[in-house]
Short mmCIF file of C-alpha atoms and ligand atoms in Angstrom, two decimals:
data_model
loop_
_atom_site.label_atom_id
_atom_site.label_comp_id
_atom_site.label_asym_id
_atom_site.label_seq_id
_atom_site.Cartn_x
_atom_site.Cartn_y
_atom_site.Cartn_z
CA UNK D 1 -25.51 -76.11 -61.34
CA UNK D 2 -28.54 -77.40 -62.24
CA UNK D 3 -29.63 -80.72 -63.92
CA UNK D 4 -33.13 -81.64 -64.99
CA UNK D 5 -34.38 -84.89 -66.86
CA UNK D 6 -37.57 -84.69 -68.40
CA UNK D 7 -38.75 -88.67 -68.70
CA UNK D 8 -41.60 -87.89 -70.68
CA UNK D 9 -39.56 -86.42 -73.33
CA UNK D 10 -36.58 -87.64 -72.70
CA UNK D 11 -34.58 -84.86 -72.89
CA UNK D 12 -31.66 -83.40 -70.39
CA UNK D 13 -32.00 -80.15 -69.27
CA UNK D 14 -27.84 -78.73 -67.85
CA UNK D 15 -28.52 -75.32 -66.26
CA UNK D 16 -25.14 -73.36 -65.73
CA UNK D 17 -25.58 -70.90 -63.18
CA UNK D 18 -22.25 -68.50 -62.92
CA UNK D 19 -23.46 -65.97 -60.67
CA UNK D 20 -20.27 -64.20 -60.91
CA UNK D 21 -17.76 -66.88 -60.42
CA UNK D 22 -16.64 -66.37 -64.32
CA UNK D 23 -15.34 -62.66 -63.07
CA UNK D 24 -14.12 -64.38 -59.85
CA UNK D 25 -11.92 -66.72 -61.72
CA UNK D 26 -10.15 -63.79 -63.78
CA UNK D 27 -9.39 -61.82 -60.42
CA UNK D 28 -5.85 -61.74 -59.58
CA UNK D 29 -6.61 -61.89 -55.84
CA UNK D 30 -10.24 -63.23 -55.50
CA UNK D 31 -9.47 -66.56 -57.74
CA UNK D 32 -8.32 -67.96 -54.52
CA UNK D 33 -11.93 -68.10 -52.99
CA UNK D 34 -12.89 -70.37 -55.70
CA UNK D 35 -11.00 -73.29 -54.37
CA UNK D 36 -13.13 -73.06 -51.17
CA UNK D 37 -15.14 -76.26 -50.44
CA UNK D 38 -17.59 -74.95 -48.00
CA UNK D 39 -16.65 -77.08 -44.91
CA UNK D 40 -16.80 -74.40 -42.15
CA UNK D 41 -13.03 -74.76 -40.68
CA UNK D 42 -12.72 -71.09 -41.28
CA UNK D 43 -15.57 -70.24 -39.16
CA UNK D 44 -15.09 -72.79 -36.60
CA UNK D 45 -12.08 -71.53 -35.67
CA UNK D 46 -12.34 -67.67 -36.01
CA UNK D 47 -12.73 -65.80 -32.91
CA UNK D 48 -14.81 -63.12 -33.59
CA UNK D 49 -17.10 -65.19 -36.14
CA UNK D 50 -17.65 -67.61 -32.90
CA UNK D 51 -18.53 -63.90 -30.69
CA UNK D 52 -19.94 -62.35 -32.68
CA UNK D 53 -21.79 -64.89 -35.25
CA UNK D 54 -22.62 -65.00 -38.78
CA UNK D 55 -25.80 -62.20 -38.31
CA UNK D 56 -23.18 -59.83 -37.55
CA UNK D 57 -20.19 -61.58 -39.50
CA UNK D 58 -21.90 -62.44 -42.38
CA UNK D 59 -23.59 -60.78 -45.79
CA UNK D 60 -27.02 -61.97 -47.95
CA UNK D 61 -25.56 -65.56 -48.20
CA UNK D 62 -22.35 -65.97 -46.79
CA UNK D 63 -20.85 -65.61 -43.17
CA UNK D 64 -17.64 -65.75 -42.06
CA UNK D 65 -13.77 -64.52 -43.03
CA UNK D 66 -14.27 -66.06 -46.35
CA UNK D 67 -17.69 -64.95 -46.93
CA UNK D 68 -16.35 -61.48 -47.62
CA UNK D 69 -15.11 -62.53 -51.03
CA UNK D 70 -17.89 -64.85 -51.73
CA UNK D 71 -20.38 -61.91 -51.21
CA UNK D 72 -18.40 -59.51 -53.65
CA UNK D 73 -17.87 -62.05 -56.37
CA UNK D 74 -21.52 -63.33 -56.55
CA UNK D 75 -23.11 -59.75 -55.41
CA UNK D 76 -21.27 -56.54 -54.93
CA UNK D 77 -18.58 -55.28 -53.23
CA UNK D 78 -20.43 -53.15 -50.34
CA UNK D 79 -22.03 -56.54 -49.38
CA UNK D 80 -18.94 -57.57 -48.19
CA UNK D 81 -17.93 -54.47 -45.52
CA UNK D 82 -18.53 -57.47 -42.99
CA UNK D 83 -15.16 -58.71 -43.77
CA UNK D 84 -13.94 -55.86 -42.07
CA UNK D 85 -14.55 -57.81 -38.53
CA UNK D 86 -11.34 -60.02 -39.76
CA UNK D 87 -8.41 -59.15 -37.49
CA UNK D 88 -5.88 -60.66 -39.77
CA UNK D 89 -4.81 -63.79 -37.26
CA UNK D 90 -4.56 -66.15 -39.47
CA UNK D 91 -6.03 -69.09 -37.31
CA UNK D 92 -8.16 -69.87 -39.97
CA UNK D 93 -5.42 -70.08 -42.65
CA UNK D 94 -4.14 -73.04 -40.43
CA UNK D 95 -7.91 -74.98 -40.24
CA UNK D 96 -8.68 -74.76 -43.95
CA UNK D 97 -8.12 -77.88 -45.87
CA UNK D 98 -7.10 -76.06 -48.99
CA UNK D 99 -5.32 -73.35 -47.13
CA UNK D 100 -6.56 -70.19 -48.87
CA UNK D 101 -5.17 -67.35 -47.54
CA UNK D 102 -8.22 -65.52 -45.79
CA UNK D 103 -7.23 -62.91 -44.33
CA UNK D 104 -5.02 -61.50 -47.36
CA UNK D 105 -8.60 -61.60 -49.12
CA UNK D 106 -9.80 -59.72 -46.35
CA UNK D 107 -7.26 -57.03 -46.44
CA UNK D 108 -7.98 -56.84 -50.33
CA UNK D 109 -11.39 -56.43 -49.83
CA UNK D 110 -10.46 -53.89 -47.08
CA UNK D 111 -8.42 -52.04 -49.96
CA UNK D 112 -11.00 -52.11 -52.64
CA UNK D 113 -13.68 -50.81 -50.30
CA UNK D 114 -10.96 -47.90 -49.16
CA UNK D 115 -10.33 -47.46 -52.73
CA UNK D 116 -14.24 -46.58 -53.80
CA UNK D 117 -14.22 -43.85 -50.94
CA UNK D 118 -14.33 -40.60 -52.18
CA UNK D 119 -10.67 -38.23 -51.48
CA UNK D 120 -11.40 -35.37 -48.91
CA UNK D 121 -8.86 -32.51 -47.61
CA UNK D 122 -8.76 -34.01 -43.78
CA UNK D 123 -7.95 -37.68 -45.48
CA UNK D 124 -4.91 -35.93 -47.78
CA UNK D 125 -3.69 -33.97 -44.77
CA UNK D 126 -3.95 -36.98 -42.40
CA UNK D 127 -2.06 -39.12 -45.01
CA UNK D 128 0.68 -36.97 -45.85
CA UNK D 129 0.91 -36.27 -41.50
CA UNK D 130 1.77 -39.90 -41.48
CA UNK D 131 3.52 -40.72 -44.56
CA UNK D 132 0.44 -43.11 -45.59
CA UNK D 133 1.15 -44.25 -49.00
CA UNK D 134 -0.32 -42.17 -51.75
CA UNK D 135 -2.86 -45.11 -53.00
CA UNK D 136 -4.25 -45.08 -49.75
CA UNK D 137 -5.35 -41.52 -49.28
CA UNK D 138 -8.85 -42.31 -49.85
CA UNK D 139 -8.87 -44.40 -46.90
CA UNK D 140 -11.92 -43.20 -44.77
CA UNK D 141 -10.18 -40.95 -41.40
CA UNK D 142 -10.96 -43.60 -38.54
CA UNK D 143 -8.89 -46.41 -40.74
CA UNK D 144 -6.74 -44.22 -41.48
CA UNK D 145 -5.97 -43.67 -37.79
CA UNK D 146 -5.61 -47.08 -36.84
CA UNK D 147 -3.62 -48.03 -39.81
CA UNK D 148 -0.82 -45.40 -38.54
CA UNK D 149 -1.48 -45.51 -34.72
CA UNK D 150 2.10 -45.64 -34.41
CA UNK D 151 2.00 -41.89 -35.19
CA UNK D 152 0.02 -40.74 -33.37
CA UNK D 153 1.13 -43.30 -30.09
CA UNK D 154 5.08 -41.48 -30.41
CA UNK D 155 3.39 -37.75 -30.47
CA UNK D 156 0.68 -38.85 -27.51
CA UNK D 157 4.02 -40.47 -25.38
CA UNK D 158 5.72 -37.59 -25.56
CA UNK D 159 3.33 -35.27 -23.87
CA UNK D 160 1.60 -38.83 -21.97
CA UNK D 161 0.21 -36.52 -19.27
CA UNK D 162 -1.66 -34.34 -21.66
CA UNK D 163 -2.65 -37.39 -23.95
CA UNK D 164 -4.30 -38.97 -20.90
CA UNK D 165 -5.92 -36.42 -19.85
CA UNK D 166 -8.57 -36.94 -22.31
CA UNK D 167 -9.53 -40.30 -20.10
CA UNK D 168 -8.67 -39.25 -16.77
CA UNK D 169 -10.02 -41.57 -14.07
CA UNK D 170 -11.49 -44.19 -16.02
CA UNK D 171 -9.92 -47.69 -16.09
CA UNK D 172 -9.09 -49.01 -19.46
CA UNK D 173 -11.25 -51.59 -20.46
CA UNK D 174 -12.18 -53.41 -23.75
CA UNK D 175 -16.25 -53.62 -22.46
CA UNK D 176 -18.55 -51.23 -22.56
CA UNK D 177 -21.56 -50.57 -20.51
CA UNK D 178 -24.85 -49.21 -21.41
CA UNK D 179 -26.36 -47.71 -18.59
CA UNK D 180 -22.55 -46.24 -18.83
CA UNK D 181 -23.20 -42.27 -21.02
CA UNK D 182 -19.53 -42.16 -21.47
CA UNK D 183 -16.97 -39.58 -20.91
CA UNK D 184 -18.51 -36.63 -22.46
CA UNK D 185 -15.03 -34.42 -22.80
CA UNK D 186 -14.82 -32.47 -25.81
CA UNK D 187 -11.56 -34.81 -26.65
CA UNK D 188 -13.34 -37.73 -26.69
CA UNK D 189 -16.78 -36.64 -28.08
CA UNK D 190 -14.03 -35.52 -31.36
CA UNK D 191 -12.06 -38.77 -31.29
CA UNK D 192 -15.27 -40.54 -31.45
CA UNK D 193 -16.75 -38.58 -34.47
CA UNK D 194 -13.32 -38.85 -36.19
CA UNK D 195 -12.04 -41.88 -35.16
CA UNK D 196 -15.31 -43.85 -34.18
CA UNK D 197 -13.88 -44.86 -30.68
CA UNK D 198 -17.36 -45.26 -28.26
CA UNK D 199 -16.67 -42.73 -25.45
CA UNK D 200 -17.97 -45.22 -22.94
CA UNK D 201 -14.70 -47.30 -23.91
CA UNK D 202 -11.88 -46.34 -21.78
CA UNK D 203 -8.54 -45.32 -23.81
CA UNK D 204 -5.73 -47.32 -22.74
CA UNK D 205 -2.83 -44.89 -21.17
CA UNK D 206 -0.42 -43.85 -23.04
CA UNK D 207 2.85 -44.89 -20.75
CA UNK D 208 5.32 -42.17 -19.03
CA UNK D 209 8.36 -43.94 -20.39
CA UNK D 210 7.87 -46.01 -23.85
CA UNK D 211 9.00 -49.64 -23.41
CA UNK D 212 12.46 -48.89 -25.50
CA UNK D 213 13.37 -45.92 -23.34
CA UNK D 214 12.71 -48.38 -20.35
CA UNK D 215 14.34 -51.35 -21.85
CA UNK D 216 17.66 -49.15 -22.49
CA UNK D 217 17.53 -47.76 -18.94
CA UNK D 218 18.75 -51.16 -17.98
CA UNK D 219 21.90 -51.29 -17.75
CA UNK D 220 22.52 -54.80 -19.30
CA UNK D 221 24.33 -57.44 -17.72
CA UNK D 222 27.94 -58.32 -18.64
CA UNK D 223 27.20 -60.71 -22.46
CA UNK D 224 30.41 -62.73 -21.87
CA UNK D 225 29.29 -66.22 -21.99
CA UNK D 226 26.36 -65.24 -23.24
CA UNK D 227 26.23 -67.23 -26.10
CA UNK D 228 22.47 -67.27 -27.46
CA UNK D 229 21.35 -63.51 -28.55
CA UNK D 230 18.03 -62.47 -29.19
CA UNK D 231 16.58 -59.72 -30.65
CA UNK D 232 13.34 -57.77 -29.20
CA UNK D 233 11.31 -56.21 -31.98
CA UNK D 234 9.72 -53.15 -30.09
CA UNK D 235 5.96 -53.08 -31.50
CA UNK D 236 3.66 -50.14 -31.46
CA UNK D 237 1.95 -52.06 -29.35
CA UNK D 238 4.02 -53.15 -26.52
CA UNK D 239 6.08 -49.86 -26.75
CA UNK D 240 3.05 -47.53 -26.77
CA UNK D 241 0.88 -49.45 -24.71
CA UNK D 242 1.59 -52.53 -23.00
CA UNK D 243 5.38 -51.78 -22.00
CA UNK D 244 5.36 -53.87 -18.60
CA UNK D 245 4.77 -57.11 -20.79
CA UNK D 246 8.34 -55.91 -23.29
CA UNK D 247 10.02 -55.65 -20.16
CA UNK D 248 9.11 -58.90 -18.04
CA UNK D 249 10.02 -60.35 -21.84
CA UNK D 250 13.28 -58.78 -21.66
CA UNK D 251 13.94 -59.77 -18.02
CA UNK D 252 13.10 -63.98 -18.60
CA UNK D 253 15.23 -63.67 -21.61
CA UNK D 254 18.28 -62.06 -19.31
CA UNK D 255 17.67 -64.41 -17.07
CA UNK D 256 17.82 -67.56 -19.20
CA UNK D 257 20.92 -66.65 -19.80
CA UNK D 258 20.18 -64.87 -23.66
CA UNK D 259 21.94 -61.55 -24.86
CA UNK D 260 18.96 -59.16 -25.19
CA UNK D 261 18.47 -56.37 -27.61
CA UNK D 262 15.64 -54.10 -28.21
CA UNK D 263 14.76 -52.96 -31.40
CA UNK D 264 13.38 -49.22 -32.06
CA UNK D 265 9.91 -48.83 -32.83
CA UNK D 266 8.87 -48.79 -36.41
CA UNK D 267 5.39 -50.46 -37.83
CA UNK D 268 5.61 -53.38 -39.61
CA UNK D 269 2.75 -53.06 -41.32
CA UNK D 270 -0.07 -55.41 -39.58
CA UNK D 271 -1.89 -51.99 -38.40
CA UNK D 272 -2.53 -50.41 -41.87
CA UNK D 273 -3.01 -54.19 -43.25
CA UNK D 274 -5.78 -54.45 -40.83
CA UNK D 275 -7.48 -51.82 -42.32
CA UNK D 276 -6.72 -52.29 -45.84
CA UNK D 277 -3.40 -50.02 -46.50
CA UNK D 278 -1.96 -52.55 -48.28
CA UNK D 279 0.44 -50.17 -50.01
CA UNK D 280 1.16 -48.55 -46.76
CA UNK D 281 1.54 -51.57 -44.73
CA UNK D 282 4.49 -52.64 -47.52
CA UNK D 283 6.07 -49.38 -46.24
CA UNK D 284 5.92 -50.54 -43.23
CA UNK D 285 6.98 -53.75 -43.57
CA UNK D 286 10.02 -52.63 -45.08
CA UNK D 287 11.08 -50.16 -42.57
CA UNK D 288 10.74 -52.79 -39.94
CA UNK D 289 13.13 -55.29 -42.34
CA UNK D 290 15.54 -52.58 -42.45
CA UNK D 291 15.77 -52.60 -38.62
CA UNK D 292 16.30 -55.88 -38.18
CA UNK D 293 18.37 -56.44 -40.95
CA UNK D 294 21.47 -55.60 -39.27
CA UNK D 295 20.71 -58.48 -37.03
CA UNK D 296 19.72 -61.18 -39.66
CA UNK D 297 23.49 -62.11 -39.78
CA UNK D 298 23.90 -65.46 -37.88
CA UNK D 299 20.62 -65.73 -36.98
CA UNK D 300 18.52 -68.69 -36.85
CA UNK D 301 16.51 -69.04 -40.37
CA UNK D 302 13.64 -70.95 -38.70
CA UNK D 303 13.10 -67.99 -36.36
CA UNK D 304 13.57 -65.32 -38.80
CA UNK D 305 10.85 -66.66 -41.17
CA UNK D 306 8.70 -67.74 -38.09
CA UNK D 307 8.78 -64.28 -37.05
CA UNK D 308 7.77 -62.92 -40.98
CA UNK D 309 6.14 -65.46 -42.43
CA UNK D 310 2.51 -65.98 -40.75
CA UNK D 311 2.38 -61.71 -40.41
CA UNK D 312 3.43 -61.04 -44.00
CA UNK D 313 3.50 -63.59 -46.53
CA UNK D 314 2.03 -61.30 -49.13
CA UNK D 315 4.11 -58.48 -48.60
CA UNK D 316 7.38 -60.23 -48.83
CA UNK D 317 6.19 -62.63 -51.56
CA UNK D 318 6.79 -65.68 -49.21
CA UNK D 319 3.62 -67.65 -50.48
CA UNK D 320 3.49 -70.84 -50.08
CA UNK D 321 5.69 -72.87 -52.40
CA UNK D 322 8.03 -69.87 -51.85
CA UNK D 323 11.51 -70.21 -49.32
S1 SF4 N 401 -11.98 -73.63 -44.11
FE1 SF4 N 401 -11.35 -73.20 -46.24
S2 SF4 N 401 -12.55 -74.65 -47.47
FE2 SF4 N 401 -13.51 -74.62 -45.44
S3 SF4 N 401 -15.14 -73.06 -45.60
FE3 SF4 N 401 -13.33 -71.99 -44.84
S4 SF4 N 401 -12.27 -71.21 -46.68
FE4 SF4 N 401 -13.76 -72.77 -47.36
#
């Protein structure tokens, strides 16, 4: 807004400058950016805005998790791929004075942008492989693949030895190394055309035994007197991929004295929210309520909702305001 007084004529000048923020207003999701006061919590406290900075986490004008939404309201949509660097944590949700929900922008930005990308056969097979919700079939391959890694993890596990082979010898790592040319096996020169993986990143392993086969090799101690019980939820993550750190989980929580169970593995929907399957990651979300359902009985409410609400408040409608 501008505001010019001419003294010589005495006349006011009021220059209204909406620069989009009318069409921002009447958008069901993006309204929310409006209340933002431009004080820099958001980017203070994100992780990868602080690595990576606002060159590479930013747009024209804005930088940051909320400058995704700032850049599509005021310029266009594509201007705002950046927001794609948001991991969904939700640190920032915490640090903003007017609490906007930031990373639900982002994974509705995330959404729009999959919804402008043209269908293709490979995207249609791939979604049907992994029962990716049909409003999400545009969603470009490499998304697509992360959103669902869950699918792909439980085929890799059960043939680990041939899954790995595609990284033999090299030690996972998150770093890579330019001097490094990468692993130039026809597996991962494809996985990083299709999925966009750099070959010079190592793949972490896919385990020989998935942490809920390991878990319910244990034969569990006696529950009698066992009075607090506790229920694992089995990740993609932590099943697929880290299993030692389910299992040293399990084994503190034995030996506190807690009645452990492990949940199957089923997504619960931060993957494909992370890349903007928002109808997919509702799938998700419910399959995962489903299995722990039959547990809900008894249990503590603050727990429960701990466990939901930062990960899903949109999905389940638990906005704030909401119990
Ligand atoms: S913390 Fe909230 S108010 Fe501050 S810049 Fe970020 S979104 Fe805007």
């Amino acid at each position: 807004m501008y505001w010019f007084h001419s003294l010589k004529r005495g006349l006011s000048h009021l220059v209204l400058i909406d620069n989009g923020r009318l069409k921002m207003r009447d958008d069901p999701v993006f309204h929310e950016a409006l209340n933002c006061i431009r004080c820099g919590a958001c980017l203070n406290s994100c992780a990868n805005f602080q690595t990576v900075g606002g060159h590479a986490f930013g747009g024209e004008t804005y930088s940051g998790g909320i400058g995704g939404s700032w850049e599509a309201g005021t310029s266009k949509l594509e201007n705002a791929r950046f927001s794609e660097l948001c991991t969904g944590c939700t640190r920032c949700v915490q640090n903003c004075p007017v609490r906007i929900d930031i990373p639900w922008l982002n994974a509705n930005l995330a959404s729009r942008l999959n919804h402008i990308e043209p269908s293709s056969a490979t995207k249609s097979l791939l979604g049907s492989l992994t029962d990716a919700d049909s409003v999400d079939r545009t969603t470009p391959v490499s998304k697509m693949f992360f959103g669902n890694y869950h699918y792909f993890a439980k085929w890799g596990s059960r043939f680990p030895s041939i899954a790995n082979s595609a990284d033999a010898g090299r030690t996972p790592s998150t770093r890579t190394n330019s001097s490094d040319e990468g692993n130039s096996s026809l597996a991962r020169v494809m996985i990083e055309k299709l999925v966009g993986v750099d070959r010079r990143r190592a793949l972490p392993p896919l385990p020989k035994q998935t942490f809920v086969e390991e878990a319910n090799s244990i034969e569990p101690p006696s529950n009698k007197g066992r009075e607090i019980k506790v229920v694992i939820f089995a990740d993609a993550f932590t099943n697929y991929g880290m299993t030692s750190r389910g299992i040293a989980t399990l084994m503190v929580l034995r030996e506190l004295g807690a009645d452990v169970v492990v949940s199957e593995c089923v997504p619960e929907g931060r993957a494909a929210m992370s890349q903007g399957m928002i109808a997919t990651a509702k799938q998700h979300a419910r399959a995962a309520t489903r299995e722990l359902d039959p547990h809900r009985k008894g249990a503590c409410r603050k727990s429960w909702f701990s466990f939901w609400r930062p990960c899903h408040p949109a999905l389940f409608s638990f906005r704030r305001g909401c119990s």
